[in-house]
Coordinates of C-alpha atoms (C1' of nucleotides) in Angstrom, one line a residue:
Chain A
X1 CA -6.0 -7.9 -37.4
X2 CA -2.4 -7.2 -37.8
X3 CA -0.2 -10.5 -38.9
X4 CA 3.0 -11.9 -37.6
X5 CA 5.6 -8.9 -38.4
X6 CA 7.7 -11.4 -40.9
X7 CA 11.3 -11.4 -40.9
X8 CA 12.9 -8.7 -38.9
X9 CA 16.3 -8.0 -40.0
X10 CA 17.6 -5.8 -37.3
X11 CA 19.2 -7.6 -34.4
X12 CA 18.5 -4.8 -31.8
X13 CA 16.5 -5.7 -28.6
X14 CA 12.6 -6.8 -28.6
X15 CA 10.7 -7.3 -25.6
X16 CA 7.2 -8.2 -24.8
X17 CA 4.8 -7.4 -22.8
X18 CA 1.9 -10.3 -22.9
X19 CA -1.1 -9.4 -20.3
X20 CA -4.5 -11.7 -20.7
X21 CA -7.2 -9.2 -20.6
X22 CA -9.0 -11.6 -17.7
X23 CA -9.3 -8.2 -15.4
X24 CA -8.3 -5.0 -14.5
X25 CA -5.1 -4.2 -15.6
X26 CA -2.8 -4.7 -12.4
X27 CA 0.2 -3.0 -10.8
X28 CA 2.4 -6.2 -11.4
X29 CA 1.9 -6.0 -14.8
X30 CA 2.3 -2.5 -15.1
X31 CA 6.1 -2.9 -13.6
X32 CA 6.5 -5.5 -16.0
X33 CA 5.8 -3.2 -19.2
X34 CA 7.4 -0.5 -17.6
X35 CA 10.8 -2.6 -17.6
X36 CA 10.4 -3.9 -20.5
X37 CA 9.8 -0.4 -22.3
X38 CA 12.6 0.6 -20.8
X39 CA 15.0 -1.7 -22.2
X40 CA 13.4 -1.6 -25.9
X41 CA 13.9 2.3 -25.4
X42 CA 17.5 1.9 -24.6
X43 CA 18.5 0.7 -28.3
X44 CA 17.5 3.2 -31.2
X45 CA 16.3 -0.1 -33.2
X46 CA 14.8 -1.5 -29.8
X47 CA 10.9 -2.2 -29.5
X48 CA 8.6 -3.7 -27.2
X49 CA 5.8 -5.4 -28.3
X50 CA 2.1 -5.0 -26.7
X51 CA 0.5 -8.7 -27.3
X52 CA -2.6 -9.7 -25.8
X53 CA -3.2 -13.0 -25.2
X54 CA -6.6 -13.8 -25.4
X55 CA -7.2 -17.0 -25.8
X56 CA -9.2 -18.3 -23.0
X57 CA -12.4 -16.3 -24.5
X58 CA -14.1 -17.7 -22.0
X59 CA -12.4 -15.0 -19.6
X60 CA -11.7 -12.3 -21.5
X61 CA -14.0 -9.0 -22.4
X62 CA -12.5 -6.5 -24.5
X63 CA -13.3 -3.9 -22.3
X64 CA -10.2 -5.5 -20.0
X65 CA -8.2 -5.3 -23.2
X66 CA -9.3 -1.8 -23.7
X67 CA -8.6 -0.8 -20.2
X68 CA -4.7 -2.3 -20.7
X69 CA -3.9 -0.3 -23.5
X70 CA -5.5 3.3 -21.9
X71 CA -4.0 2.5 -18.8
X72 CA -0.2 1.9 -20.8
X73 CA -1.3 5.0 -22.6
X74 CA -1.7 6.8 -19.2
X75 CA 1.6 5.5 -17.8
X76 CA 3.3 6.6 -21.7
X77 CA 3.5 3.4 -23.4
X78 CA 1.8 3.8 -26.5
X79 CA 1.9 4.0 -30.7
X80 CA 3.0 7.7 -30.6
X81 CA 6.8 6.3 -30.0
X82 CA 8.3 4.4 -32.6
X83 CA 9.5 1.7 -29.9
X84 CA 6.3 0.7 -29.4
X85 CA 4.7 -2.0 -31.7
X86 CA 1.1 -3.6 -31.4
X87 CA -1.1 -4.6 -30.5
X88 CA -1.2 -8.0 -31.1
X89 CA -4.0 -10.3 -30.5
X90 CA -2.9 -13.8 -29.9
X91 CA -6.3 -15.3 -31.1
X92 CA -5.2 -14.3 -34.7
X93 CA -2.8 -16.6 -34.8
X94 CA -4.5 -19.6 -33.7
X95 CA -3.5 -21.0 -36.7
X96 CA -0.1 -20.8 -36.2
X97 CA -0.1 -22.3 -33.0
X98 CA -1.7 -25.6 -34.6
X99 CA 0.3 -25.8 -37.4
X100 CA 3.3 -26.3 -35.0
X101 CA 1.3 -28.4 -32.7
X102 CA 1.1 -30.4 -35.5
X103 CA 4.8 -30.4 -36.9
X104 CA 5.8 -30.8 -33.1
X105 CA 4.0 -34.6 -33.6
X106 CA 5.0 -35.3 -37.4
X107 CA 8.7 -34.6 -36.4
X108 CA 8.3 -36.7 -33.4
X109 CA 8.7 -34.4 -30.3
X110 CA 5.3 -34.7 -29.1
X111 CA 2.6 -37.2 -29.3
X112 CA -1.0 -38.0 -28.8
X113 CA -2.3 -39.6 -25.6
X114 CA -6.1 -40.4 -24.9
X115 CA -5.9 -40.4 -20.5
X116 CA -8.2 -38.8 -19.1
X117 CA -7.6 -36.5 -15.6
X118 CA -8.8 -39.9 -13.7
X119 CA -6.8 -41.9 -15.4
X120 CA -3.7 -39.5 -15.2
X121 CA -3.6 -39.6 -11.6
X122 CA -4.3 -43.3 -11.3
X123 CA -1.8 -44.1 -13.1
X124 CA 1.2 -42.2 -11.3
X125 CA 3.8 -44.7 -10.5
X126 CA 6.4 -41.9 -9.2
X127 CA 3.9 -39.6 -6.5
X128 CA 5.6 -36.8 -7.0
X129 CA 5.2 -36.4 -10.9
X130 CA 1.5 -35.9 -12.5
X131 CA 1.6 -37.8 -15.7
X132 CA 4.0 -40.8 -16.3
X133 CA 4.2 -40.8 -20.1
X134 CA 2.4 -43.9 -20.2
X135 CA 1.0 -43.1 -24.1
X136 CA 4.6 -41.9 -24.9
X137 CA 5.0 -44.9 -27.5
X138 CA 1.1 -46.3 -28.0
X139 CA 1.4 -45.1 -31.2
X140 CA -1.8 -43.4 -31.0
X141 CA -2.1 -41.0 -33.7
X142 CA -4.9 -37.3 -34.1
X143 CA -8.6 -38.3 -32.7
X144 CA -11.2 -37.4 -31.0
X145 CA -10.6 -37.4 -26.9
X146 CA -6.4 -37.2 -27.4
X147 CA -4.3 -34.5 -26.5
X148 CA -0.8 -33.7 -27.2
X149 CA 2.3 -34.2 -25.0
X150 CA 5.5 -32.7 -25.7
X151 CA 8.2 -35.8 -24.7
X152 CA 10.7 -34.4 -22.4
X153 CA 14.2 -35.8 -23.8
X154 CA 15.3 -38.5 -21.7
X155 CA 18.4 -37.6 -19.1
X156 CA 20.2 -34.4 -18.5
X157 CA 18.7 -31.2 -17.0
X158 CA 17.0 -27.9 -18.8
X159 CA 19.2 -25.1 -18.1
X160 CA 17.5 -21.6 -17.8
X161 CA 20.0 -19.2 -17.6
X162 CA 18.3 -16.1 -15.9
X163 CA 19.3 -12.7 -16.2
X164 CA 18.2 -11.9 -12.9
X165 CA 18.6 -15.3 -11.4
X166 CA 21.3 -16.9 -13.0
X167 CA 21.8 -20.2 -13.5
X168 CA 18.4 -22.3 -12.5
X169 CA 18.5 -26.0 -13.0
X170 CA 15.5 -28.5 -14.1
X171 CA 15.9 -32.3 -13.9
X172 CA 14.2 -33.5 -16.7
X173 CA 13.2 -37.0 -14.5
X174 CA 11.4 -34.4 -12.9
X175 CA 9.5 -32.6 -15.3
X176 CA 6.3 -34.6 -17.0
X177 CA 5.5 -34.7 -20.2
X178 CA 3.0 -31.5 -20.7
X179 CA 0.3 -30.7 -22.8
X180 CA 0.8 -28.2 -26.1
X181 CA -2.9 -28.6 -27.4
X182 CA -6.2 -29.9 -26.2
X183 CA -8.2 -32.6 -27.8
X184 CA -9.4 -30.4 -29.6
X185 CA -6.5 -28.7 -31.3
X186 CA -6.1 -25.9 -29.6
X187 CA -2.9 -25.0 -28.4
X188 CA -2.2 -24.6 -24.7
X189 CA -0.7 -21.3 -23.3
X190 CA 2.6 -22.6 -22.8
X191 CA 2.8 -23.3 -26.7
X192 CA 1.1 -20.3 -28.4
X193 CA 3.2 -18.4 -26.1
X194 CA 6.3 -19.6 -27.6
X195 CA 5.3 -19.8 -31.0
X196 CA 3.9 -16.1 -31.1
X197 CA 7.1 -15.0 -29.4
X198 CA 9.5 -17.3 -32.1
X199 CA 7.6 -15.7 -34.7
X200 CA 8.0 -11.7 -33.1
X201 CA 11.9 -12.5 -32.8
X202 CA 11.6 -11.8 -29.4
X203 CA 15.3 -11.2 -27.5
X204 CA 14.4 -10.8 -23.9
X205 CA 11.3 -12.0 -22.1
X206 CA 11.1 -10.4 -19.3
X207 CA 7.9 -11.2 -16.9
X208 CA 7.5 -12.1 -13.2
X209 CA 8.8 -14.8 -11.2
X210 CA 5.2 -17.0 -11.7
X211 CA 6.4 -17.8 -14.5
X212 CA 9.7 -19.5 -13.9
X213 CA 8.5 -22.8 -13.4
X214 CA 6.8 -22.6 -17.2
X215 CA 10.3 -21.6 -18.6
X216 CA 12.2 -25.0 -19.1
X217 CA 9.5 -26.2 -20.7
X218 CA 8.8 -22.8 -22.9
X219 CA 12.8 -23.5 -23.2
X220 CA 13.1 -27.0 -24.8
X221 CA 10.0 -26.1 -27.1
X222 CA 12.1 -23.1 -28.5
X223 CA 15.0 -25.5 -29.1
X224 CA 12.5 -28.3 -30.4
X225 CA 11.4 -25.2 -33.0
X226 CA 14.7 -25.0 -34.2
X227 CA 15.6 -21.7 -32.5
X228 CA 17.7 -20.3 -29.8
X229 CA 15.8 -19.3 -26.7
X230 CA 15.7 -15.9 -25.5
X231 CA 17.2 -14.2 -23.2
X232 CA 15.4 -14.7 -19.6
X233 CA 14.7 -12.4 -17.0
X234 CA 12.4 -13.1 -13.6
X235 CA 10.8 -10.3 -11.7
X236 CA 10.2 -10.6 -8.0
X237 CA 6.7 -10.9 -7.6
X238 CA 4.8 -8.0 -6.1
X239 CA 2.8 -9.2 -2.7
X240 CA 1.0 -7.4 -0.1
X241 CA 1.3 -7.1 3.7
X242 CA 1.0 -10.8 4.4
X243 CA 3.3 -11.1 1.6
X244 CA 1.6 -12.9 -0.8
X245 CA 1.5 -12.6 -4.1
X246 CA -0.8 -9.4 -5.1
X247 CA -4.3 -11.3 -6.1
X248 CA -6.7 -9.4 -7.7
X249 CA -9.1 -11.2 -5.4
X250 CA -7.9 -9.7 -2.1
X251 CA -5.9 -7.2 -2.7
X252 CA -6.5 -3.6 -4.3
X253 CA -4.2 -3.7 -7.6
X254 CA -5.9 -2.3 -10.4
X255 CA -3.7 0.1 -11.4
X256 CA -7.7 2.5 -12.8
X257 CA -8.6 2.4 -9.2
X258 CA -5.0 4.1 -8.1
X259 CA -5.4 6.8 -11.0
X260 CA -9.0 7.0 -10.1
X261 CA -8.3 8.2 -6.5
X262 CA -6.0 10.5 -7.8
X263 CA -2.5 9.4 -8.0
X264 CA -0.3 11.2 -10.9
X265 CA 0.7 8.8 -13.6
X266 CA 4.1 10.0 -13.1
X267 CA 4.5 9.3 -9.5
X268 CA 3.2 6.0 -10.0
X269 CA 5.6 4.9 -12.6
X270 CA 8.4 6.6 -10.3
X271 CA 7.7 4.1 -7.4
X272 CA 7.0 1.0 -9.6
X273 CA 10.3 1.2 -11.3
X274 CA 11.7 1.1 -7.4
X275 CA 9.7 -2.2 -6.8
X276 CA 12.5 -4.5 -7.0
X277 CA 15.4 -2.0 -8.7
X278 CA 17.0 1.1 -7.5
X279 CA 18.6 4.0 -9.7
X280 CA 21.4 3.8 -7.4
X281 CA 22.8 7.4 -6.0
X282 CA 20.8 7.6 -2.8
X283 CA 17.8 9.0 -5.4
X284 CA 14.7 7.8 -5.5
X285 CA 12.6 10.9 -6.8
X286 CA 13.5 10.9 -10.8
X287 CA 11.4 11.2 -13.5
X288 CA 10.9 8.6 -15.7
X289 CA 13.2 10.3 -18.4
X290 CA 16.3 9.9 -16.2
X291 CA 15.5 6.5 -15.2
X292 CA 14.5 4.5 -18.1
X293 CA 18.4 4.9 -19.7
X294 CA 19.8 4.0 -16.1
X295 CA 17.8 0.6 -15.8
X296 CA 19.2 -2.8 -16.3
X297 CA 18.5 -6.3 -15.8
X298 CA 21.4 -7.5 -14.2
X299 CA 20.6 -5.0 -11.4
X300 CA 17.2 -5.9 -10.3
X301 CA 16.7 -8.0 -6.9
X302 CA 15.3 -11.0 -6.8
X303 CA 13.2 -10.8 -3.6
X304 CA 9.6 -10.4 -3.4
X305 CA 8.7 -6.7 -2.9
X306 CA 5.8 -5.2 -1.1
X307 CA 3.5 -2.2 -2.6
X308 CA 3.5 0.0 0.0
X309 CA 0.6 2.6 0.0
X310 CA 2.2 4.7 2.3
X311 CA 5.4 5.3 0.5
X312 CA 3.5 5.5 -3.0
X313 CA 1.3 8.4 -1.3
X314 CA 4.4 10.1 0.0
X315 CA 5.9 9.9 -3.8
X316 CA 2.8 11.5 -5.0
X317 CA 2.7 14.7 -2.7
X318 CA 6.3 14.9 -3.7
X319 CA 4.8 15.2 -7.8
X320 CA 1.6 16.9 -6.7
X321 CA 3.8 19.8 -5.2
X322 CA 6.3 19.8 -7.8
X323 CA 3.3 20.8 -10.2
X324 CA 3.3 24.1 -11.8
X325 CA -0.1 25.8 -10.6
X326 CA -1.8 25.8 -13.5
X327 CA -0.8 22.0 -13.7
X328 CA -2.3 21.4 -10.2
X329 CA -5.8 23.0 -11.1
X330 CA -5.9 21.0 -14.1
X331 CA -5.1 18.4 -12.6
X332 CA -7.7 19.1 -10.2
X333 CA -10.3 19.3 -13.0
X334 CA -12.0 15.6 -13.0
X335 CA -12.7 15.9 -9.1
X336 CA -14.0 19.0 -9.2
X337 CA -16.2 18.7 -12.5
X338 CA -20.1 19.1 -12.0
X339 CA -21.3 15.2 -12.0
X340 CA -19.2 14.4 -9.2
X341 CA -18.5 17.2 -7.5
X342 CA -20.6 17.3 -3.9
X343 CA -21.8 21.2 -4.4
X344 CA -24.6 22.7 -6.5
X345 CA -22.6 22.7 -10.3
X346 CA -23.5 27.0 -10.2
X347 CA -21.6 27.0 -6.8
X348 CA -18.8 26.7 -8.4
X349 CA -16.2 29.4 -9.3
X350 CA -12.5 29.1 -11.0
X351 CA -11.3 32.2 -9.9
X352 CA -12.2 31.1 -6.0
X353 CA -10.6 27.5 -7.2
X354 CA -7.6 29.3 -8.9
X355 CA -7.3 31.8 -5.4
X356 CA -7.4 29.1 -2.8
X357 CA -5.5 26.3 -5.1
X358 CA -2.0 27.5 -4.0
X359 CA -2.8 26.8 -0.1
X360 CA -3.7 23.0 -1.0
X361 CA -1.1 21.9 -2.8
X362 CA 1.1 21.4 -0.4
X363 CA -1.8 19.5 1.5
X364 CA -2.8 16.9 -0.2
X365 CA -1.0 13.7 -1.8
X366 CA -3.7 12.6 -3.7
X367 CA -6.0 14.7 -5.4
X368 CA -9.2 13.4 -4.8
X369 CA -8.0 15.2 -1.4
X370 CA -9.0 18.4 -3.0
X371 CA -12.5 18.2 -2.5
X372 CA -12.9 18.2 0.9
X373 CA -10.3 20.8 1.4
X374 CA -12.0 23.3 -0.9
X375 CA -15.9 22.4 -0.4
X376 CA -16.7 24.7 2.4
X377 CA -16.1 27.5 -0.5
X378 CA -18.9 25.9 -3.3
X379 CA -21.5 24.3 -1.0
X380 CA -24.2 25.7 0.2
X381 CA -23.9 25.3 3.9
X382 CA -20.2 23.4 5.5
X383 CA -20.5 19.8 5.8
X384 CA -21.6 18.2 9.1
X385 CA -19.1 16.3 10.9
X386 CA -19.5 15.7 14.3
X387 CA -16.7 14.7 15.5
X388 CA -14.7 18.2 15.0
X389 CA -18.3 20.1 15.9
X390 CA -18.1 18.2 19.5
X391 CA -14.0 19.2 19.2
X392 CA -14.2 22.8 18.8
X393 CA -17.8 23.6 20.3
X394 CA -17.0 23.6 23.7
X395 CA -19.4 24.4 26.1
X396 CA -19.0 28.1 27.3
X397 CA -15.6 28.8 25.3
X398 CA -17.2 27.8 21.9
X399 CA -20.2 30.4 22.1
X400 CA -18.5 32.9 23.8
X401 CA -15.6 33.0 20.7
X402 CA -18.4 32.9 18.1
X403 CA -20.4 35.7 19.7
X404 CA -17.0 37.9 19.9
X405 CA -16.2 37.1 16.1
X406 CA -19.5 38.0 14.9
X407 CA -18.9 41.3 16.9
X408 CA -15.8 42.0 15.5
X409 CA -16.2 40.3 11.6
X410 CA -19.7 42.6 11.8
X411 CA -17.9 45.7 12.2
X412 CA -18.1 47.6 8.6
X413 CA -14.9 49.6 9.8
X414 CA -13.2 46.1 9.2
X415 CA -11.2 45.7 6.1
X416 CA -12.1 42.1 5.3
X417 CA -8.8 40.7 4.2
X418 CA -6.6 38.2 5.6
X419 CA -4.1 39.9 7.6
X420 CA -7.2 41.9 8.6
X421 CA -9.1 39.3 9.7
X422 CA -6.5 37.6 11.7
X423 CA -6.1 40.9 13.7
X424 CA -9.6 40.5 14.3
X425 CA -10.0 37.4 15.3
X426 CA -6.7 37.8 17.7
X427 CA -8.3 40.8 19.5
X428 CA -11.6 38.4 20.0
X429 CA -9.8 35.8 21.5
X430 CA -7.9 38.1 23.7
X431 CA -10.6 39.4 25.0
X432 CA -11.6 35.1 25.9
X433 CA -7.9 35.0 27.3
X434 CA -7.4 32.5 24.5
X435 CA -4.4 32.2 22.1
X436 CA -4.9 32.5 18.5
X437 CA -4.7 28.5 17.8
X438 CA -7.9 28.0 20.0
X439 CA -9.6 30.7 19.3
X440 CA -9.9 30.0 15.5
X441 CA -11.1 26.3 16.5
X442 CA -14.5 27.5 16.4
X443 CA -14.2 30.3 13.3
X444 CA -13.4 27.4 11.7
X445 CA -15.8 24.8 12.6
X446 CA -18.4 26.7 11.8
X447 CA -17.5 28.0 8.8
X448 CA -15.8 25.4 7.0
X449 CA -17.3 22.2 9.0
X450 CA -13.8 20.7 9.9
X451 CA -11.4 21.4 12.8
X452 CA -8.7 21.0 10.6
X453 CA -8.0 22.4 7.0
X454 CA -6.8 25.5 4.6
X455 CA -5.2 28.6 6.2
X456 CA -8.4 29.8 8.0
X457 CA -8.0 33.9 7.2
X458 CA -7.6 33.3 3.3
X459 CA -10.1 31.3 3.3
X460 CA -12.8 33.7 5.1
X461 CA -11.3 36.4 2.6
X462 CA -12.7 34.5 -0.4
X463 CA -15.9 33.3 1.6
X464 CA -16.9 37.1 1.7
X465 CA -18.4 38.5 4.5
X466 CA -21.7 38.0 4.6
X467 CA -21.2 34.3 4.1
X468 CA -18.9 34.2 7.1
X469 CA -20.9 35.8 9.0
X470 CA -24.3 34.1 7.8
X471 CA -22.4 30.8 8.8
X472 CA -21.2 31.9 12.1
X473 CA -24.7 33.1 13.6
X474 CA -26.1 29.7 12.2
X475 CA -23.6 27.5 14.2
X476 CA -24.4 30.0 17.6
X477 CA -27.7 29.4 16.9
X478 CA -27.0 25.8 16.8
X479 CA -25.1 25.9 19.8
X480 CA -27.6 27.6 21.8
X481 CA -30.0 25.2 20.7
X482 CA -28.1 22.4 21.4
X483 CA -27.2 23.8 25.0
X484 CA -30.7 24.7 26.0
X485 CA -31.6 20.9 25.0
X486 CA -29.2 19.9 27.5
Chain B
rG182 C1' 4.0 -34.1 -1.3
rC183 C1' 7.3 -32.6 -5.4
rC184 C1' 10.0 -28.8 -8.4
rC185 C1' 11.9 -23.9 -8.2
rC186 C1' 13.0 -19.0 -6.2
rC187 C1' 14.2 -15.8 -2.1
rA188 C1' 16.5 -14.0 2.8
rU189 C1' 20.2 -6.2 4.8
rC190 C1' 16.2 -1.4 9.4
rG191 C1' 8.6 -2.3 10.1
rU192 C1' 8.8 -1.3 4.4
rC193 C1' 11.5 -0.2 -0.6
rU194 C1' 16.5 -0.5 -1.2
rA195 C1' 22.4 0.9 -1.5
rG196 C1' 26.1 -2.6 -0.8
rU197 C1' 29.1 -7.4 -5.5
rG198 C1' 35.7 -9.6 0.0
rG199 C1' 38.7 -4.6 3.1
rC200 C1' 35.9 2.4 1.7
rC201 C1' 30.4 -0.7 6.6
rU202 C1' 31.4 1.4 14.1
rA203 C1' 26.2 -0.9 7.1
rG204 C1' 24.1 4.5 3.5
rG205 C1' 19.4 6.6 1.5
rA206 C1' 14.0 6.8 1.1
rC207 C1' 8.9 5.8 3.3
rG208 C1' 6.9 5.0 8.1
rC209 C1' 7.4 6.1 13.2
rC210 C1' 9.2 9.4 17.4
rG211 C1' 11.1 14.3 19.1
rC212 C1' 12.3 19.4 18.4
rC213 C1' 11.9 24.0 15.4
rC214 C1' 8.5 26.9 12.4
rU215 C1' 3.2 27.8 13.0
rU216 C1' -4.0 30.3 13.1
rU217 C1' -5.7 24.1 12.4
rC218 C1' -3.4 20.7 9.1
rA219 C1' 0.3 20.1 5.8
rA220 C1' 4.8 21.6 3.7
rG221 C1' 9.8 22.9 5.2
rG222 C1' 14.2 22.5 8.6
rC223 C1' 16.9 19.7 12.4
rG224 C1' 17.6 15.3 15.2
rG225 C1' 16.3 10.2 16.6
rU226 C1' 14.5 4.9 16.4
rA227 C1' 15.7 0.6 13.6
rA228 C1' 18.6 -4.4 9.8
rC229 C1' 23.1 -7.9 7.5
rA230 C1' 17.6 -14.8 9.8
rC231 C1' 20.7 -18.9 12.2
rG232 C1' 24.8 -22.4 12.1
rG233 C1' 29.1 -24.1 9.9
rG234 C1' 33.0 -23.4 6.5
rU235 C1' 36.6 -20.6 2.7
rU236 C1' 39.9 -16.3 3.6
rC237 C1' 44.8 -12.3 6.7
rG238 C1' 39.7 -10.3 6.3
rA239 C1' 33.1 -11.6 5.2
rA240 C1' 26.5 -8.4 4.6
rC241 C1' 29.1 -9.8 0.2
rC242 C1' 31.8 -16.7 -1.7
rC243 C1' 30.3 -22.2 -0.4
rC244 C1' 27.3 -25.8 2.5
rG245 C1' 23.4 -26.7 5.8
rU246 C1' 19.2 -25.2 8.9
rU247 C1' 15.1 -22.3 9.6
rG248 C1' 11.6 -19.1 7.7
rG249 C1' 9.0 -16.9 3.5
rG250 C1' 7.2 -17.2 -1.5
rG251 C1' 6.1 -19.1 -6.5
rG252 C1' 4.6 -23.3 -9.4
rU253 C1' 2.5 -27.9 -9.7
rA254 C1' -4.5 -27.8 -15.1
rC255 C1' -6.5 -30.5 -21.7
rC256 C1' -5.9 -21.6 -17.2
rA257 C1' -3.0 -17.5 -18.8

RNA sequence: GCCCCCAUCGUCUAGUGGCCUAGGACGCCGCCCUUUCAAGGCGGUAACACGGGUUCGAACCCCGUUGGGGGUACCA
């Protein structure tokens, strides 16, 4: 456990970043430590603090906690820069939080109040508020079955002045008196929230627009605590197609599952950072390093934005091709390791991977793509897929090309390279009176399984003869078989 | 219901009273290149929600309408 970090003299920035480990760690949150980290970065002195709040243990698993702090770690938020400072866990200061429950009451600004839900909504004389303060002066004091209420002051509005926002107004007749700590004595979110972020000195709070509605209260509770509020700043929330807010529900936003599939950390931080700000310049395409100084508040929208897959894929075959080679192929590495590769784990050969790499690079945006671009060179036999078999397998045409390929590939007088090869297999096809393009159609069927993939003459080249040619009489055999059936 | 936020191409955005006959990016479409598919090159499609003001002049300021969204727990 690390404790409160005391008195901090220096008066540079200090952000937060405050995820509840109730899930997988989401895209929403990851734009909000991203912005945050990029203002504490801004200021030698500035730091952002990593807290997790987890006190609703009813929720939370550490695995969810551990998953937030690799997945920062991915995205480079972590210990190994001096702005960073955490973790935090916000059960360890539970104590805190019902100390000042407690002072909040002795000094008057809150008090105890024994309705239950029932009686709370009986009770409402004005239908549009919840609770109508009716304990406000009962007098009640600390006992079993009573909560405690902040009192709003009487008159006069809370004013949250917004970075992003600006000025945003809050009539306290319209604002109910709200809970800071259960019967119980624990302290509510809204409290140990506020205490924990008194305590850290944080400047900026900085967190998405759900939370808006929380901050006059979080407000008047910093001011009730004897200290000036922070400075505010309200992302746009993040929604999806329907444009709703991203739910981890309905929507895909674990931020694991995008990594998973294979897109680079980089790329991903790239189009986050444009979710509701721009660099400005007609560039959108900049590396975190060039971004991070250029960021600021004051220039982020306030609309709701929409994660758009399609642009975020686009991104990542920009970073993907950018790679250096070696790069790529490490990059490669998880997708093609032994447990989940689809081919026999002896199949496998780096020098073949290393050959063919440079031809799917510029093919793929994510890299789990890599696997079925480069499988017909490790498995066995090419995958079955139907649809491009029925495509290229034409009746006549498709038997006729293979039998003049195996003529031509057979010949030991052929040099079996690429440019080769491709002589070879133009000759066949003239023969056919067919054009290169369909003439390879069924070369490549039958050797790789798929109508459409790497350069075909390369790829034959590395396959080695006898393999190409094994393959070839196998898919005339299957065609005869097939046509005979018919 | 109530409180609050928001409103530029389909999408992300630039734009902060004249530089806008509104720019870029993704997507989509077409052409070129080409052994398939990509990549690359070239070109195209497409937006200031609506109505009132303010002003010599509004995408930019104000008001309203409409439409979206968020919040409304003894959750975080």
């Amino acid at each position: 456990m690390r404790p409160y970090p005391g008195r901090v003299t220096e008066t540079s920035i200090r952000t937060r970043f405050a995820p509840s480990p109730t899930g997988m760690f989401h895209v929403g949150g990851a734009r909000s430590a991203l912005f945050n980290w990029a203002i504490a970065r801004q200021r030698p002195e500035g730091r952002m603090v990593l807290r997790i709040e987890d006190t609703d243990a009813a929720r939370n698993k550490p695995e969810w906690t551990d998953g937030i702090i690799r997945a920062l770690a991915l995205l480079g938020i972590n210990e190994d820069d001096p702005h960073f400072e955490g973790p935090y866990f916000q059960s360890d200061f539970a104590e805190k939080h019902r100390e000042t429950a407690l002072a909040l009451y002795k000094d008057g600004r809150a008090y105890y109040c024994d309705c239950t839900r029932e009686q709370v909504q009986e009770r409402r004389d004005n239908p549009n508020l919840g609770y109508d303060g009716f304990c406000r002066d009962r007098g009640l004091t600390a006992g079993p079955g009573r909560a405690l209420r902040f009192r709003i002051p009487d008159g006069g509005p809370t004013i949250v002045d917004d970075r992003i926002r600006g000025r945003v107004e809050f009539e306290h007749g319209a604002m109910e008196d709200f809970v800071v700590a259960r019967a119980d004595g624990s302290p509510l979110f809204v409290l140990a929230n506020v205490v924990d972020d008194v305590e850290m000195r944080i400047t900026h709070v900085v967190r998405g627009e759900e939370h808006l509605s929380n901050t006059p209260k979080q407000q008047l509770l910093w001011e009730a605590l004897g200290h000036t509020p922070p400075v505010w700043a309200h992302l746009p929330v993040i929604v999806n197609e329907k444009r709703q807010k991203l739910s981890k529900r309905r929507d895909k936003v674990a931020l694991e599952s995008y990594l998973d599939e294979g897109y680079l950390p980089e790329a991903m931080v790239n189009y986050l950072m444009l979710l509701g700000w721009a660099p400005g310049g007609d560039r959108e395409i900049m590396p975190w390093s060039e971004m991070a100084p250029l960021f600021a508040l004051s220039d982020v929208n306030s609309s709701s934005a929409f994660f758009d897959e399609k642009k975020l894929r686009a991104f990542n075959g920009e970073y993907i091709r950018a790679l250096p080679l070696a790069e790529f192929m490490s990059r490669c590495g998880p997708w093609l390791a032994d447990d989940v590769a689809p081919w026999p784990a002896a199949n496998y050969d780096d020098a073949v991977f290393r050959a063919i790499a440079p031809l799917a690079q510029s093919r793929i945006a994510v890299l789990s793509e890599i696997v079925p671009n480069v499988d017909f060179l490790f498995l066995d036999a090419p995958v079955e897929d139907d649809q491009s078999w029925n495509k290229a397998m034409k009746p006549g045409v498709g038997a006729e090309m293979l039998a003049a390929a195996i003529g031509r590939f057979a010949d030991p007088g052929l040099v079996w390279e690429a440019e080769a090869l491709k002589a070879a297999l133009e000759e066949a096809g003239a023969g056919l009176g067919l054009k290169l393009g369909k003439a390879q159609a069924p070369v490549r069927v039958a050797v790789t399984g798929r109508t459409v993939g790497l350069p075909l003459f390369e790829s034959l080249e590395l396959l080695g003869r006898e393999r190409v040619l094994a393959r070839l009489r196998a898919a005339a055999d299957r065609l005869a078989a097939q046509q005979s059936a018919e």
